[in-house]
Amino acid sequence: MRKTLALGASLSVSSAYAVVLKVAGPWEISGIEPAQTGYVFSRLQVAETLVTTDKVGGLVPGLAENWSVSDDGLAWTFTLRANAVFHDGTPVTAETAAASLNRALAGVGVLSQAPIAEIASDGSDVRIRLTKPFSALPAYLVHFSAIILAPSSFDGAGKITQIVGSGPYKIKRLTPPARLELEGSGNWWGGKPGIEQVSYLAVGQGETRALMAESGEADLVFSMLPVSVDRLKANPNLDVRIATIPRTRILKVNAASPFFDQIEERRAISAAIDRIGITKVILRNADLAATQLFPPAMKGWNLPDVRPLGRNVEKAKELLAAAGWVPGSDGILEKDGKRFSVTMLTYSSWPELPPIATALQAQLRQVGIEAKVSVGNSSEIPARHKDGSLEMGLISRLYSIVPDPVGTLLQDYGAGGSDWGSMGWDNKEMQDIVEKLAATSDANVRAPLQTRAVEILQQELPSIPVTWSELAIVSSKRITGVEVDPLEVNYGLSSIRWAE
Amino acid sequence: MKKFFFARLLQAAVVAIVVGALCFVLMRVLPGDVAMRIAAGRYGPDARIAEAAEKVRLELGLERPIAMQFIEWLGSLARFDLGHSLVTGRAVAHELQVQLGASVWLAAAALLLSLLIGPIVGLFGGLKPGGVADRVCLMGAVTFRAIPPFVMGLILMLVFSRQLGWLPPAGFGSPREILLPALTLALGLAAMSSRVTRNAVAAVARAPYFAFARYKGLSEPVAVRRHGLRNAAIPVVSYLGLQAIYLIEGVVVVESLFAYPGIGHALVHAIVERDIPMVQGTALIMGLMFVAIGAAVDLVTLWLDPRVRRTA
């Protein structure tokens, strides 16, 4: 590749691009453990999972051709494709798949959160035995930590030394943390990719990524900043695609604290928030104002009939007064001698969170609440959740960690709450609903349960939705076949071709 | 000379122990749970970090007494083993090889470019202090020094990448990709070194020996070559040493802007993620490089100035 690049320098710019599809995104490749950076290898189609998703989030075959569950819901069988081959030429067998999954089960990936008793192979089948019925199991197998790797990926001690997957691309060179160079594997079960050579560069700064697209130095660029999107849309050489993704920015509040233990207080916070203003100014798209927890793209989870969350400052003040809060001498509310003064913790891994926190601070001040913004590391939220000292956190929560949101809801709104979910909020009805949803895959049974779950979250507001999120992708007109995957499971590079 | 090398070796050993101990203590007294930070660094903010942190704590033995962990590090250091990164799992020495290598190339390219600009501009300014060339150089130096590196980088990207399409705005691995970040750093460095050179040249030009060279009938270029350059170079070389240190430790912004995988970028990540072996290894190598650069500057000065050599 170094030779290719050096050659590129002396050739005309356009001829250099005829060889390599250049991709830029914000994600650094900090290691090669699947639980750590498996998403890079699954999105760029180096490694595959047994089950994957289509562009609307439906489960479709990956390395497993089909799957079924026993009548009691406790035994799942995944039948592997007969023609799948790893990049080192060895066949993908049920034994290797089971070994990969057992390794994932012992680690920190999502599999350890499913009620799995045993993963074993049987002929060309992988059999997974559960301790209780769990309909979301195939969705859990979509997660990047469950990618299937060849035995040659590991050393004698079971430590991963290289990524030998089964996808259309194999790794030519990996230069952590910034560059990954790929080439067609030559033996993918799905055929030959449209473009043989791919180079991925991790570019942390959004503005630099935009300039890479504009200067023609990248053909496909992920995660554009809202401020760049309008400028890029006006560029005749570029296509901009935007999809809303199942990620919501929420205020995680400690519902056990004296500030948020009454529903009126949480509703007042919600009514004090100017979501339209925040989305218009900071995110440049007013449609992202989160009127409920789940965005419209999450069918069955976004309810058109639910009463939308909106701004009403007077109502917020009334609700706070009803909860016993009265304005003090400096305008900040007080109750039993305690000022309504809280710390709003956030982090800068998502660059838009600190400015949103500052806007929220000003809006809460209007109803007499003092919120002191503290920008730290993302790990502070779970740490402060754990030690009980978190008062309020502005976070970005992904609801498609596994393609079935039940996976995330089980974590977030189960008993005791969780790192990124509720805190000090125990709602037995919600816990029952989530448990029932996890146990059944019957759409007719699930629909009313989903509706009720959304209603409870909308009424009780254990997490206060602020804005939804979108993913903006820019591609050069030199390529065709680009599609946005809102679940960010697979970027479909193998379907991309050079434009004629 | 033997004494010189012995003193520098001793200095390097002291730097290694002091830097290692300081990093270890500082990383431990910083607020925030070490295992949580490492878990967030490894698995990203969407993971169940509290649960992952417990596994990290067990895996890395973070519960062991701190003194024992430090003694283990010293023992490994004595065997020239810097350990493994707690986040990536790779050997620290390997990580440093990649990232320090990239930084050294960037620093060398930036220094070279700044040498092509700064001292030459300074030479013209210093020969006739207060003249038109001198005043133009001063204005240029003030302007380029006043522009912060990230603004300079963005301006260069807009011009050379977006408008002209000549150079890539990000990446690494080829001369095309190193030019813009190196130029961003070089312009700021040249702004300063041009003034240091200008003052050194002006001082030399005022010196009696230079006046005598002119008086005895040498042409201006010959006088500059024989009696000016060597004398003016002494403060410039010392200043270049300082610039090299600044380059190695202070290019984080430029590395981040141009997606260049250098040591500054790596150190910031390691600190945020509490990757103690990486921080220790990086700081140690940087400390040793400072010792090496100091030694190199002294050696060049000795070579340039025979008076110092006689007293050394």
PDB file of C-alpha atoms in Angstrom, chain A residues 234-354:
ATOM      1  CA  ALA A 234     -24.227  22.382  -2.288  1.00  0.00           C
ATOM      2  CA  ASN A 235     -21.131  20.689  -3.729  1.00  0.00           C
ATOM      3  CA  PRO A 236     -21.968  19.241  -7.189  1.00  0.00           C
ATOM      4  CA  ASN A 237     -19.336  16.490  -6.835  1.00  0.00           C
ATOM      5  CA  LEU A 238     -20.828  15.040  -3.671  1.00  0.00           C
ATOM      6  CA  ASP A 239     -23.921  13.166  -2.520  1.00  0.00           C
ATOM      7  CA  VAL A 240     -25.098  13.621   1.066  1.00  0.00           C
ATOM      8  CA  ARG A 241     -27.272  10.948   2.638  1.00  0.00           C
ATOM      9  CA  ILE A 242     -28.871  11.357   6.042  1.00  0.00           C
ATOM     10  CA  ALA A 243     -30.667   8.774   8.153  1.00  0.00           C
ATOM     11  CA  THR A 244     -32.133   9.087  11.624  1.00  0.00           C
ATOM     12  CA  ILE A 245     -30.491   6.509  13.822  1.00  0.00           C
ATOM     13  CA  PRO A 246     -31.827   4.818  16.971  1.00  0.00           C
ATOM     14  CA  ARG A 247     -29.847   7.094  19.297  1.00  0.00           C
ATOM     15  CA  THR A 248     -31.400   9.667  21.646  1.00  0.00           C
ATOM     16  CA  ARG A 249     -29.764  12.355  23.728  1.00  0.00           C
ATOM     17  CA  ILE A 250     -31.414  12.164  27.130  1.00  0.00           C
ATOM     18  CA  LEU A 251     -31.189  13.684  30.560  1.00  0.00           C
ATOM     19  CA  LYS A 252     -30.514  10.800  32.917  1.00  0.00           C
ATOM     20  CA  VAL A 253     -31.816  11.951  36.296  1.00  0.00           C
ATOM     21  CA  ASN A 254     -31.531  10.397  39.724  1.00  0.00           C
ATOM     22  CA  ALA A 255     -35.193   9.761  40.450  1.00  0.00           C
ATOM     23  CA  ALA A 256     -34.354   8.894  44.060  1.00  0.00           C
ATOM     24  CA  SER A 257     -32.863  12.326  44.779  1.00  0.00           C
ATOM     25  CA  PRO A 258     -34.998  15.056  46.433  1.00  0.00           C
ATOM     26  CA  PHE A 259     -34.833  17.014  43.142  1.00  0.00           C
ATOM     27  CA  PHE A 260     -36.351  14.401  40.858  1.00  0.00           C
ATOM     28  CA  ASP A 261     -38.279  11.984  43.081  1.00  0.00           C
ATOM     29  CA  GLN A 262     -41.690  13.368  42.054  1.00  0.00           C
ATOM     30  CA  ILE A 263     -43.142  12.944  38.561  1.00  0.00           C
ATOM     31  CA  GLU A 264     -44.068  16.663  38.603  1.00  0.00           C
ATOM     32  CA  GLU A 265     -40.404  17.606  38.910  1.00  0.00           C
ATOM     33  CA  ARG A 266     -39.330  15.441  35.970  1.00  0.00           C
ATOM     34  CA  ARG A 267     -42.234  16.708  33.858  1.00  0.00           C
ATOM     35  CA  ALA A 268     -41.305  20.284  34.775  1.00  0.00           C
ATOM     36  CA  ILE A 269     -37.744  19.709  33.576  1.00  0.00           C
ATOM     37  CA  SER A 270     -39.116  18.309  30.337  1.00  0.00           C
ATOM     38  CA  ALA A 271     -41.477  21.301  29.907  1.00  0.00           C
ATOM     39  CA  ALA A 272     -38.626  23.723  30.519  1.00  0.00           C
ATOM     40  CA  ILE A 273     -36.583  22.352  27.613  1.00  0.00           C
ATOM     41  CA  ASP A 274     -36.699  24.179  24.285  1.00  0.00           C
ATOM     42  CA  ARG A 275     -36.023  21.150  22.089  1.00  0.00           C
ATOM     43  CA  ILE A 276     -36.807  22.940  18.825  1.00  0.00           C
ATOM     44  CA  GLY A 277     -34.363  25.734  19.687  1.00  0.00           C
ATOM     45  CA  ILE A 278     -31.593  23.276  20.540  1.00  0.00           C
ATOM     46  CA  THR A 279     -32.070  21.180  17.419  1.00  0.00           C
ATOM     47  CA  LYS A 280     -32.376  24.203  15.125  1.00  0.00           C
ATOM     48  CA  VAL A 281     -29.298  25.990  16.404  1.00  0.00           C
ATOM     49  CA  ILE A 282     -26.940  23.207  17.465  1.00  0.00           C
ATOM     50  CA  LEU A 283     -28.014  20.272  15.290  1.00  0.00           C
ATOM     51  CA  ARG A 284     -29.359  22.339  12.336  1.00  0.00           C
ATOM     52  CA  ASN A 285     -32.394  20.089  11.976  1.00  0.00           C
ATOM     53  CA  ALA A 286     -35.578  20.886  13.917  1.00  0.00           C
ATOM     54  CA  ASP A 287     -37.007  17.441  13.106  1.00  0.00           C
ATOM     55  CA  LEU A 288     -34.619  15.958  15.647  1.00  0.00           C
ATOM     56  CA  ALA A 289     -36.491  17.461  18.636  1.00  0.00           C
ATOM     57  CA  ALA A 290     -37.278  14.369  20.740  1.00  0.00           C
ATOM     58  CA  THR A 291     -41.006  14.491  21.431  1.00  0.00           C
ATOM     59  CA  GLN A 292     -40.731  10.953  22.827  1.00  0.00           C
ATOM     60  CA  LEU A 293     -37.877   8.601  23.698  1.00  0.00           C
ATOM     61  CA  PHE A 294     -37.657   6.586  20.471  1.00  0.00           C
ATOM     62  CA  PRO A 295     -37.200   8.242  17.052  1.00  0.00           C
ATOM     63  CA  PRO A 296     -39.693   7.694  14.191  1.00  0.00           C
ATOM     64  CA  ALA A 297     -37.394   5.209  12.421  1.00  0.00           C
ATOM     65  CA  MET A 298     -38.013   2.697  15.247  1.00  0.00           C
ATOM     66  CA  LYS A 299     -41.254   1.216  14.024  1.00  0.00           C
ATOM     67  CA  GLY A 300     -43.535  -0.042  16.778  1.00  0.00           C
ATOM     68  CA  TRP A 301     -41.569   1.917  19.358  1.00  0.00           C
ATOM     69  CA  ASN A 302     -42.324   5.446  18.153  1.00  0.00           C
ATOM     70  CA  LEU A 303     -46.025   6.062  18.749  1.00  0.00           C
ATOM     71  CA  PRO A 304     -47.685   8.726  16.600  1.00  0.00           C
ATOM     72  CA  ASP A 305     -50.595   8.987  19.065  1.00  0.00           C
ATOM     73  CA  VAL A 306     -48.606   9.649  22.207  1.00  0.00           C
ATOM     74  CA  ARG A 307     -48.821  13.188  23.589  1.00  0.00           C
ATOM     75  CA  PRO A 308     -45.611  14.847  22.424  1.00  0.00           C
ATOM     76  CA  LEU A 309     -43.161  16.381  24.867  1.00  0.00           C
ATOM     77  CA  GLY A 310     -42.868  20.111  24.279  1.00  0.00           C
ATOM     78  CA  ARG A 311     -41.900  23.395  25.843  1.00  0.00           C
ATOM     79  CA  ASN A 312     -44.215  25.200  28.257  1.00  0.00           C
ATOM     80  CA  VAL A 313     -42.324  27.372  30.743  1.00  0.00           C
ATOM     81  CA  GLU A 314     -45.440  28.447  32.674  1.00  0.00           C
ATOM     82  CA  LYS A 315     -46.569  24.841  33.033  1.00  0.00           C
ATOM     83  CA  ALA A 316     -43.069  23.921  34.242  1.00  0.00           C
ATOM     84  CA  LYS A 317     -43.237  26.598  36.931  1.00  0.00           C
ATOM     85  CA  GLU A 318     -46.696  25.404  38.012  1.00  0.00           C
ATOM     86  CA  LEU A 319     -45.537  21.803  38.251  1.00  0.00           C
ATOM     87  CA  LEU A 320     -42.545  22.810  40.351  1.00  0.00           C
ATOM     88  CA  ALA A 321     -44.770  24.888  42.631  1.00  0.00           C
ATOM     89  CA  ALA A 322     -47.107  21.903  42.986  1.00  0.00           C
ATOM     90  CA  ALA A 323     -44.095  19.828  44.035  1.00  0.00           C
ATOM     91  CA  GLY A 324     -43.382  22.324  46.813  1.00  0.00           C
ATOM     92  CA  TRP A 325     -40.600  24.376  45.245  1.00  0.00           C
ATOM     93  CA  VAL A 326     -40.788  28.143  45.831  1.00  0.00           C
ATOM     94  CA  PRO A 327     -38.488  30.850  44.411  1.00  0.00           C
ATOM     95  CA  GLY A 328     -35.699  31.979  46.760  1.00  0.00           C
ATOM     96  CA  SER A 329     -34.226  35.470  47.042  1.00  0.00           C
ATOM     97  CA  ASP A 330     -32.013  34.982  43.946  1.00  0.00           C
ATOM     98  CA  GLY A 331     -34.751  33.382  41.858  1.00  0.00           C
ATOM     99  CA  ILE A 332     -33.487  29.820  42.377  1.00  0.00           C
ATOM    100  CA  LEU A 333     -36.159  27.507  43.756  1.00  0.00           C
ATOM    101  CA  GLU A 334     -36.016  26.255  47.329  1.00  0.00           C
ATOM    102  CA  LYS A 335     -37.774  23.582  49.359  1.00  0.00           C
ATOM    103  CA  ASP A 336     -37.198  22.802  53.039  1.00  0.00           C
ATOM    104  CA  GLY A 337     -34.176  25.118  52.982  1.00  0.00           C
ATOM    105  CA  LYS A 338     -32.586  23.249  50.051  1.00  0.00           C
ATOM    106  CA  ARG A 339     -31.770  25.085  46.819  1.00  0.00           C
ATOM    107  CA  PHE A 340     -32.684  23.468  43.492  1.00  0.00           C
ATOM    108  CA  SER A 341     -29.057  23.389  42.454  1.00  0.00           C
ATOM    109  CA  VAL A 342     -27.740  20.282  40.681  1.00  0.00           C
ATOM    110  CA  THR A 343     -24.680  19.267  38.678  1.00  0.00           C
ATOM    111  CA  MET A 344     -25.315  18.288  35.067  1.00  0.00           C
ATOM    112  CA  LEU A 345     -22.562  15.866  34.112  1.00  0.00           C
ATOM    113  CA  THR A 346     -21.765  15.279  30.447  1.00  0.00           C
ATOM    114  CA  TYR A 347     -18.799  14.277  28.269  1.00  0.00           C
ATOM    115  CA  SER A 348     -17.181  15.317  25.036  1.00  0.00           C
ATOM    116  CA  SER A 349     -16.918  11.958  23.227  1.00  0.00           C
ATOM    117  CA  TRP A 350     -19.922  13.332  21.347  1.00  0.00           C
ATOM    118  CA  PRO A 351     -18.886  16.881  20.503  1.00  0.00           C
ATOM    119  CA  GLU A 352     -22.452  18.235  20.512  1.00  0.00           C
ATOM    120  CA  LEU A 353     -23.179  17.221  24.126  1.00  0.00           C
ATOM    121  CA  PRO A 354     -21.344  20.100  25.918  1.00  0.00           C
TER     122      PRO A 354
END
